[in-house]
Amino acid sequence: MNLDQFIDNSHFLTQSEVNKFLWSTLLCGVIGAEREFRNKQAGLKTMIMIGLGSTLITILSVKIGVNSHDRIAANIVTGIGFLGAGVIFKDENRVSGLTTACVIWIVSALGMSVGAGYIEQAIGVTLVALLSLLFFPVVEEFFERRYTMRVYKIVKKYDGERLDIYEESLKKYKLKIKRGGQRLANGIISGTWIAIGSPKNHDFFVETMLQDENILEFDF
């Protein structure tokens, strides 16, 4: 292979590819900065690395996959799922990290879009994603001030009465409830409820339960 053939085979980094890497760094970095500001598991560096990696793989897929330009890049969609799963955690009755996992998926898609040359589409999605990440937490906080969900578990000695009195107490404080499982074993009865209401009403209920001497265990 002579020098002209080597150059024609596009082994060198072109200006177009440099621009793609710069765009990928910028767009993914903007989203990563938002994650970094909120102290999430995947922040600025992680998002930039994911975006650059997706961009490079997409470029290589177009260059190497002569008969099928999407052959290599298609595996990004599968592989990024394992990376996203690593930031999802389950803590008792709460799951965290779902939003960050979704952002990782979007950043990967942005890198692929830039690598394929669809920069305008990548810019548009970046703006929509960034606005969503900045705006929706405000909306969530607004609703949480009025409709907070908590899971309660009460354990007490069984004295012939069920836990209906505590269920009535939940209703008394205007909490909408969904009864979970109840269990009786060795003279101990326990029950769980999912309750939705204002934080103030939750606090009133918790304070009442903390003063109940018959309760052996109270999770809230």
XYZ file of N, CA and C in Angstrom:
660
model
N 0.853 -1.191 0.000
C 0.000 0.000 0.000
C 0.894 1.247 0.000
N 0.689 2.124 -0.994
C 1.483 3.340 -1.056
C 0.868 4.433 -0.182
N 1.529 5.588 -0.120
C 1.090 6.676 0.753
C -0.277 7.209 0.346
N -0.519 7.339 -0.956
C -1.803 7.859 -1.421
C -2.955 6.948 -1.021
N -2.741 5.641 -1.126
C -3.786 4.696 -0.738
C -4.034 4.755 0.765
N -2.947 4.943 1.530
C -3.072 5.025 2.985
C -3.916 6.236 3.383
N -3.661 7.349 2.714
C -4.423 8.570 3.000
C -5.867 8.408 2.547
N -6.063 7.792 1.380
C -7.410 7.603 0.866
C -8.249 6.708 1.757
N -7.617 5.810 2.492
C -8.351 4.911 3.385
C -8.750 5.593 4.688
N -8.475 6.891 4.802
C -8.933 7.718 5.931
C -8.407 7.231 7.270
N -7.119 6.862 7.310
C -6.539 6.479 8.591
C -6.199 7.687 9.450
N -6.124 8.852 8.835
C -5.788 10.050 9.581
C -7.045 10.710 10.139
N -6.837 11.437 11.233
C -7.938 12.169 11.854
C -8.275 13.380 10.997
N -9.513 13.456 10.560
C -9.937 14.568 9.704
C -10.495 15.709 10.543
N -10.612 16.877 9.915
C -11.178 18.037 10.598
C -12.612 17.774 10.999
N -13.366 17.057 10.164
C -14.753 16.721 10.474
C -14.841 15.871 11.737
N -13.921 14.944 11.874
C -13.920 14.086 13.063
C -13.518 14.862 14.310
N -12.570 15.768 14.152
C -12.184 16.636 15.282
C -13.387 17.445 15.745
N -14.134 17.981 14.810
C -15.329 18.753 15.155
C -16.350 17.888 15.893
N -16.489 16.649 15.448
C -17.435 15.748 16.104
C -17.030 15.483 17.546
N -15.741 15.274 17.778
C -15.274 15.031 19.148
C -15.475 16.267 20.017
N -15.261 17.439 19.448
C -15.465 18.678 20.204
C -16.945 18.874 20.535
N -17.814 18.627 19.560
C -19.249 18.748 19.803
C -19.697 17.743 20.858
N -19.199 16.531 20.767
C -19.570 15.498 21.742
C -19.130 15.888 23.149
N -17.911 16.423 23.251
C -17.403 16.870 24.559
C -18.270 17.986 25.122
N -18.646 18.925 24.264
C -19.447 20.065 24.712
C -20.838 19.639 25.157
N -21.543 18.905 24.301
C -22.936 18.540 24.593
C -23.031 17.600 25.797
N -22.186 16.591 25.805
C -22.220 15.642 26.930
C -21.678 16.286 28.202
N -20.732 17.229 28.029
C -20.194 17.924 29.191
C -21.219 18.814 29.860
N -22.096 19.422 29.065
C -23.149 20.270 29.636
C -24.079 19.435 30.516
N -24.483 18.288 30.010
C -25.356 17.420 30.799
C -24.599 16.853 32.002
N -23.336 16.497 31.793
C -22.530 15.984 32.901
C -22.324 17.017 33.996
N -22.232 18.296 33.615
C -22.070 19.358 34.614
C -23.297 19.452 35.510
N -24.477 19.249 34.916
C -25.710 19.277 35.714
C -25.722 18.126 36.711
N -25.292 16.941 36.261
C -25.223 15.780 37.161
C -24.174 16.005 38.254
N -23.058 16.633 37.882
C -21.997 16.917 38.853
C -22.491 17.908 39.894
N -23.235 18.909 39.463
C -23.760 19.931 40.368
C -24.693 19.308 41.403
N -25.426 18.273 41.003
C -26.366 17.608 41.913
C -25.728 16.435 42.661
N -24.408 16.291 42.522
C -23.650 15.247 43.240
C -24.179 13.846 42.943
N -24.447 13.575 41.682
C -24.920 12.255 41.281
C -23.739 11.317 41.043
N -24.058 10.005 40.958
C -22.993 9.012 40.833
C -22.161 9.219 39.578
N -22.806 9.518 38.468
C -22.104 9.750 37.203
C -22.117 11.241 36.904
N -20.932 11.856 36.926
C -20.859 13.301 36.773
C -20.219 13.737 35.467
N -19.502 14.845 35.525
C -18.961 15.487 34.329
C -18.020 14.568 33.552
N -17.009 14.021 34.225
C -16.012 13.190 33.535
C -16.654 11.950 32.934
N -17.548 11.336 33.699
C -18.184 10.105 33.221
C -18.997 10.357 31.962
N -19.791 11.426 31.967
C -20.639 11.724 30.808
C -19.803 12.051 29.577
N -18.710 12.783 29.764
C -17.850 13.114 28.632
C -17.214 11.849 28.061
N -16.750 10.951 28.942
C -16.133 9.718 28.479
C -17.126 8.853 27.715
N -18.358 8.770 28.221
C -19.392 7.978 27.536
C -19.685 8.573 26.167
N -19.828 9.901 26.119
C -20.127 10.571 24.855
C -19.009 10.409 23.837
N -17.769 10.610 24.273
C -16.631 10.464 23.367
C -16.494 9.031 22.884
N -16.685 8.082 23.788
C -16.594 6.677 23.409
C -17.645 6.305 22.373
N -18.870 6.756 22.588
C -19.946 6.474 21.636
C -19.674 7.123 20.283
N -19.136 8.344 20.322
C -18.805 9.038 19.070
C -17.727 8.282 18.300
N -16.670 7.884 18.992
C -15.567 7.181 18.337
C -16.026 5.845 17.761
N -16.789 5.098 18.549
C -17.255 3.789 18.073
C -18.146 3.954 16.846
N -18.981 4.988 16.850
C -19.855 5.223 15.694
C -19.042 5.578 14.457
N -18.026 6.421 14.630
C -17.156 6.782 13.503
C -16.448 5.549 12.965
N -15.917 4.730 13.873
C -15.216 3.513 13.447
C -16.167 2.527 12.784
N -17.393 2.491 13.286
C -18.381 1.583 12.694
C -18.636 1.939 11.239
N -18.705 3.250 10.965
C -18.913 3.701 9.579
C -17.701 3.372 8.715
N -16.488 3.509 9.285
C -15.265 3.272 8.522
C -14.995 1.784 8.312
N -15.181 1.000 9.379
C -14.815 -0.412 9.308
C -15.939 -1.254 8.704
N -17.179 -0.933 9.085
C -18.298 -1.744 8.602
C -18.646 -1.397 7.168
N -17.878 -1.919 6.242
C -18.061 -1.562 4.829
C -19.442 -1.982 4.334
N -19.828 -3.204 4.659
C -21.116 -3.714 4.183
C -22.273 -3.345 5.107
N -21.971 -3.075 6.357
C -23.009 -2.714 7.331
C -22.437 -1.667 8.277
N -22.737 -0.396 8.011
C -22.129 0.689 8.779
C -22.585 0.726 10.229
N -23.695 0.081 10.537
C -24.195 0.118 11.919
C -23.837 -1.137 12.701
N -23.031 -1.997 12.142
C -22.758 -3.301 12.776
C -22.098 -3.146 14.142
N -21.095 -2.292 14.230
C -20.382 -2.101 15.499
C -21.148 -1.153 16.404
N -21.642 -0.043 15.852
C -22.322 0.970 16.664
C -23.569 0.429 17.335
N -24.214 -0.563 16.719
C -25.438 -1.119 17.306
C -25.192 -1.732 18.670
N -23.976 -2.177 18.932
C -23.666 -2.796 20.221
C -23.567 -1.778 21.351
N -23.468 -0.489 21.005
C -23.451 0.539 22.052
C -24.759 0.509 22.827
N -25.874 0.339 22.106
C -27.193 0.337 22.741
C -27.285 -0.764 23.783
N -26.713 -1.929 23.449
C -26.734 -3.049 24.405
C -25.763 -2.820 25.546
N -24.547 -2.408 25.209
C -23.514 -2.269 26.226
C -23.787 -1.177 27.228
N -24.410 -0.082 26.787
C -24.632 1.038 27.706
C -25.636 0.666 28.785
N -26.471 -0.334 28.518
C -27.437 -0.774 29.519
C -26.762 -1.333 30.766
N -25.652 -2.031 30.591
C -24.921 -2.576 31.741
C -24.291 -1.457 32.556
N -23.806 -0.428 31.874
C -23.220 0.708 32.585
C -24.291 1.460 33.371
N -25.461 1.655 32.757
C -26.553 2.334 33.447
C -27.047 1.565 34.648
N -27.053 0.234 34.540
C -27.523 -0.593 35.659
C -26.623 -0.447 36.881
N -25.370 -0.063 36.654
C -24.437 0.066 37.773
C -24.701 1.246 38.675
N -25.529 2.197 38.247
C -25.808 3.376 39.080
C -27.192 3.301 39.726
N -27.888 2.175 39.538
C -29.211 2.000 40.133
C -29.069 1.213 41.427
N -29.597 1.755 42.503
C -29.503 1.116 43.806
C -30.883 1.026 44.445
N -31.099 -0.047 45.193
C -32.356 -0.226 45.921
C -32.054 -0.185 47.406
N -32.655 0.772 48.083
C -32.471 0.947 49.516
C -33.815 0.786 50.192
N -34.023 -0.375 50.799
C -35.290 -0.725 51.427
C -36.432 -0.579 50.411
N -37.291 0.420 50.586
C -38.439 0.555 49.694
C -38.255 1.659 48.644
N -37.033 2.119 48.486
C -36.793 3.228 47.554
C -35.708 2.836 46.559
N -35.938 3.178 45.297
C -34.966 2.927 44.236
C -34.374 4.270 43.808
N -33.049 4.354 43.759
C -32.384 5.591 43.370
C -31.460 5.327 42.179
N -31.187 6.374 41.438
C -30.264 6.267 40.316
C -30.920 6.058 38.967
N -32.247 5.970 38.929
C -32.929 5.725 37.662
C -32.726 6.887 36.683
N -32.825 8.111 37.205
C -32.649 9.277 36.329
C -31.241 9.323 35.762
N -30.241 9.072 36.604
C -28.855 9.070 36.131
C -28.635 7.983 35.094
N -29.244 6.814 35.294
C -29.137 5.732 34.309
C -29.732 6.155 32.970
N -30.867 6.850 33.026
C -31.484 7.347 31.792
C -30.607 8.393 31.120
N -29.967 9.241 31.921
C -29.081 10.269 31.371
C -27.887 9.622 30.679
N -27.350 8.555 31.264
C -26.251 7.826 30.635
C -26.682 7.303 29.263
N -27.891 6.791 29.202
C -28.435 6.289 27.925
C -28.562 7.417 26.904
N -29.054 8.569 27.350
C -29.213 9.716 26.451
C -27.848 10.228 25.981
N -26.893 10.337 26.900
C -25.556 10.818 26.538
C -24.918 9.898 25.503
N -25.109 8.611 25.680
C -24.596 7.657 24.698
C -25.238 7.881 23.335
N -26.551 8.121 23.336
C -27.256 8.395 22.079
C -26.766 9.691 21.447
N -26.451 10.694 22.267
C -25.908 11.948 21.744
C -24.561 11.713 21.066
N -23.723 10.912 21.711
C -22.431 10.594 21.115
C -22.574 9.882 19.788
N -23.525 8.952 19.720
C -23.776 8.244 18.465
C -24.290 9.206 17.397
N -25.179 10.100 17.794
C -25.748 11.057 16.845
C -24.667 11.962 16.268
N -23.780 12.469 17.142
C -22.688 13.324 16.681
C -21.738 12.530 15.790
N -21.429 11.307 16.206
C -20.523 10.478 15.413
C -21.054 10.179 14.031
N -22.376 10.089 13.915
C -22.993 9.813 12.618
C -23.202 11.082 11.801
N -22.903 12.241 12.400
C -23.016 13.490 11.672
C -24.312 14.249 11.878
N -25.182 13.758 12.772
C -26.464 14.426 13.025
C -26.316 15.363 14.223
N -25.535 16.410 14.024
C -25.205 17.307 15.130
C -26.400 18.168 15.523
N -27.190 18.621 14.556
C -28.356 19.453 14.878
C -29.331 18.703 15.773
N -29.548 17.427 15.465
C -30.449 16.624 16.288
C -29.880 16.458 17.700
N -28.573 16.275 17.792
C -27.931 16.122 19.102
C -28.060 17.388 19.929
N -27.908 18.542 19.289
C -28.051 19.813 20.003
C -29.479 19.973 20.521
N -30.453 19.642 19.682
C -31.853 19.759 20.093
C -32.187 18.869 21.276
N -31.736 17.617 21.224
C -32.016 16.688 22.329
C -31.282 17.126 23.597
N -30.083 17.665 23.447
C -29.335 18.151 24.614
C -30.102 19.265 25.324
N -30.646 20.193 24.558
C -31.408 21.292 25.144
C -32.655 20.779 25.862
N -33.360 19.843 25.224
C -34.572 19.288 25.849
C -34.217 18.526 27.122
N -33.162 17.712 27.057
C -32.750 16.935 28.232
C -32.308 17.845 29.368
N -31.554 18.883 29.036
C -31.069 19.800 30.074
C -32.214 20.561 30.718
N -33.158 21.025 29.916
C -34.322 21.717 30.467
C -35.132 20.786 31.375
N -35.242 19.527 30.973
C -35.976 18.560 31.786
C -35.285 18.333 33.128
N -33.968 18.198 33.098
C -33.214 17.957 34.328
C -33.256 19.149 35.271
N -33.346 20.355 34.707
C -33.381 21.559 35.533
C -34.785 21.908 36.007
N -35.780 21.629 35.160
C -37.143 22.084 35.450
C -37.937 21.074 36.273
N -37.842 19.795 35.932
C -38.691 18.810 36.588
C -38.406 18.606 38.076
N -37.159 18.759 38.561
C -36.967 18.706 40.013
C -37.776 19.747 40.764
N -37.971 20.926 40.146
C -38.802 21.963 40.768
C -40.250 21.503 40.844
N -40.724 20.873 39.763
C -42.093 20.351 39.746
C -42.253 19.230 40.765
N -41.256 18.332 40.832
C -41.313 17.226 41.793
C -41.349 17.746 43.224
N -40.533 18.761 43.494
C -40.521 19.338 44.842
C -41.869 19.966 45.181
N -42.502 20.584 44.186
C -43.817 21.192 44.391
C -44.836 20.133 44.808
N -44.832 19.001 44.119
C -45.790 17.946 44.434
C -45.429 17.217 45.726
N -44.117 17.090 46.006
C -43.708 16.411 47.228
C -44.137 17.176 48.473
N -44.229 18.495 48.352
C -44.682 19.286 49.493
C -46.152 19.023 49.805
N -46.863 18.462 48.841
C -48.299 18.201 49.020
C -48.632 16.722 49.022
N -47.842 15.932 48.287
C -48.153 14.508 48.158
C -46.875 13.697 48.332
N -46.460 13.566 49.583
C -45.279 12.774 49.899
C -45.694 11.344 50.231
N -44.968 10.388 49.665
C -45.271 8.986 49.937
C -44.257 8.415 50.919
N -44.765 7.738 51.934
C -43.897 7.063 52.895
C -44.441 5.667 53.168
N -43.536 4.792 53.573
C -43.912 3.429 53.938
C -43.727 3.280 55.445
N -44.781 2.871 56.110
C -44.740 2.695 57.568
C -44.849 1.214 57.917
N -44.095 0.828 58.926
C -44.196 -0.519 59.475
C -44.325 -0.428 60.985
N -45.340 -1.097 61.531
C -45.596 -1.068 62.974
C -45.573 -2.492 63.510
N -44.854 -2.674 64.594
C -44.756 -3.978 65.255
C -45.145 -3.807 66.716
N -46.048 -4.666 67.210
C -46.481 -4.599 68.618
C -46.874 -5.996 69.095
N -47.000 -6.123 70.404
C -47.475 -7.384 70.963
C -48.946 -7.574 70.624
N -49.300 -8.807 70.318
C -50.691 -9.087 69.967
C -51.505 -9.250 71.243
N -52.515 -8.384 71.403
C -53.354 -8.413 72.591
C -54.808 -8.722 72.242
N -54.997 -9.421 71.141
C -56.347 -9.779 70.712
C -56.942 -8.798 69.725
N -56.266 -7.685 69.505
C -56.759 -6.678 68.571
C -55.832 -6.578 67.370
N -56.448 -6.319 66.233
C -55.666 -6.135 65.020
C -55.078 -4.726 65.001
N -54.495 -4.355 63.870
C -53.833 -3.054 63.760
C -54.732 -1.986 63.161
N -56.040 -2.214 63.214
C -56.976 -1.266 62.610
C -56.897 0.118 63.245
N -56.551 0.174 64.524
C -56.490 1.461 65.212
C -55.431 2.374 64.588
N -54.343 1.762 64.130
C -53.284 2.556 63.499
C -53.679 2.977 62.086
N -54.445 2.104 61.453
C -54.951 2.458 60.126
C -55.918 3.633 60.215
N -56.733 3.623 61.263
C -57.651 4.745 61.477
C -56.894 6.021 61.809
N -55.768 5.877 62.500
C -54.957 7.040 62.830
C -54.358 7.665 61.569
N -53.970 6.816 60.623
C -53.470 7.315 59.341
C -54.543 8.123 58.615
N -55.750 7.601 58.616
C -56.863 8.299 57.964
C -57.206 9.592 58.703
N -57.045 9.559 60.020
C -57.343 10.730 60.828
C -56.487 11.924 60.406
N -55.233 11.643 60.049
C -54.327 12.713 59.635
C -54.364 12.938 58.121
N -55.467 12.526 57.493
C -55.738 12.781 56.072
C -54.642 12.235 55.167
N -54.217 11.021 55.497
C -53.236 10.335 54.666
C -53.943 9.233 53.882
N -53.788 9.252 52.585
C -54.354 8.195 51.757
C -53.464 6.962 51.880
N -54.064 5.829 52.191
C -53.263 4.658 52.512
C -53.581 3.472 51.611
N -52.571 2.629 51.496
C -52.720 1.333 50.846
C -52.122 0.303 51.779
N -52.965 -0.613 52.233
C -52.502 -1.579 53.225
C -51.583 -2.615 52.583
N -50.463 -2.867 53.264
C -49.553 -3.918 52.829
C -49.824 -5.198 53.590
N -48.831 -6.019 53.728
C -49.008 -7.291 54.428
C -49.018 -7.117 55.938
N -49.760 -8.000 56.617
C -49.767 -8.051 58.079
C -49.406 -9.461 58.500
N -48.685 -9.554 59.615
C -48.145 -10.850 60.024
C -48.270 -11.032 61.530
N -48.647 -12.223 61.929
C -48.763 -12.576 63.345
C -47.911 -13.812 63.601
N -46.962 -13.704 64.530
C -46.082 -14.827 64.856
C -45.525 -14.649 66.256
N -45.623 -15.711 67.050
C -45.064 -15.729 68.411
C -45.569 -14.567 69.266
N -46.832 -14.269 69.122
C -47.426 -13.215 69.923
C -47.067 -11.815 69.473
N -46.461 -11.678 68.321
C -46.081 -10.372 67.781
C -46.833 -10.151 66.467
N -47.484 -9.017 66.335
C -48.202 -8.683 65.113
C -47.548 -7.473 64.462
N -47.417 -7.520 63.159
C -46.776 -6.416 62.427
C -47.574 -6.129 61.159
N -47.484 -4.904 60.706
C -48.193 -4.506 59.491
C -47.484 -3.357 58.804
N -47.699 -3.240 57.511
C -47.102 -2.156 56.726
C -48.187 -1.420 55.945
N -47.949 -0.135 55.731
C -48.861 0.695 54.947
C -48.047 1.645 54.071
N -48.568 1.905 52.895
C -48.054 2.976 52.038
C -49.007 4.151 52.196
N -48.470 5.285 52.647
C -49.309 6.457 52.923
C -48.852 7.641 52.078
N -49.838 8.390 51.567
C -49.562 9.561 50.737
C -50.288 10.763 51.329
N -49.551 11.852 51.510
C -50.136 13.068 52.058
C -49.082 14.140 52.216
N -49.457 15.228 52.836
C -48.518 16.333 53.022
C -47.475 15.964 54.080
N -46.250 16.489 53.969
C -45.224 16.211 54.978
C -45.674 16.569 56.395
N -46.475 17.638 56.528
C -46.940 18.045 57.855
C -47.819 16.968 58.479
N -48.719 16.390 57.686
C -49.582 15.332 58.203
C -48.795 14.078 58.535
N -47.772 13.803 57.725
C -46.895 12.674 58.036
C -46.205 12.901 59.376
N -45.733 14.108 59.599
C -45.037 14.418 60.853
C -45.972 14.270 62.058
N -47.221 14.691 61.921
C -48.188 14.539 63.015
C -48.395 13.062 63.349
N -48.518 12.248 62.295
C -48.729 10.813 62.519
C -47.503 10.174 63.182
N -46.317 10.520 62.703
C -45.096 9.952 63.270
C -44.956 10.331 64.736
N -45.230 11.586 65.058
C -45.126 12.033 66.447
C -46.081 11.262 67.339
N -47.289 10.986 66.849
C -48.264 10.216 67.624
C -47.783 8.801 67.861
N -47.235 8.175 66.825
C -46.755 6.798 66.948
C -45.552 6.696 67.891
N -44.689 7.703 67.883
C -43.511 7.675 68.745
C -43.878 7.755 70.223
N -45.053 8.276 70.497
C -45.505 8.376 71.881
C -46.329 7.163 72.329
N -46.568 6.233 71.410
C -47.360 5.041 71.735
C -46.450 3.994 72.361
N -46.657 3.710 73.642
C -45.792 2.786 74.375
C -46.041 1.332 74.007
N -47.139 1.048 73.326
C -47.439 -0.327 72.960
C -46.667 -0.779 71.714
N -46.110 0.155 70.973
C -45.383 -0.175 69.758
C -43.955 -0.624 70.092
N -43.599 -1.803 69.606
C -42.258 -2.323 69.834
C -41.265 -1.841 68.776
N -41.763 -1.680 67.569
C -40.886 -1.262 66.455
C -41.701 -0.405 65.491
N -41.111 0.697 65.061
C -41.807 1.621 64.161
C -40.829 2.092 63.103
N -41.058 1.677 61.869
C -40.232 2.116 60.745
C -40.991 3.191 59.972
N -40.313 4.291 59.686
C -40.973 5.387 58.976
C -39.971 6.152 58.133
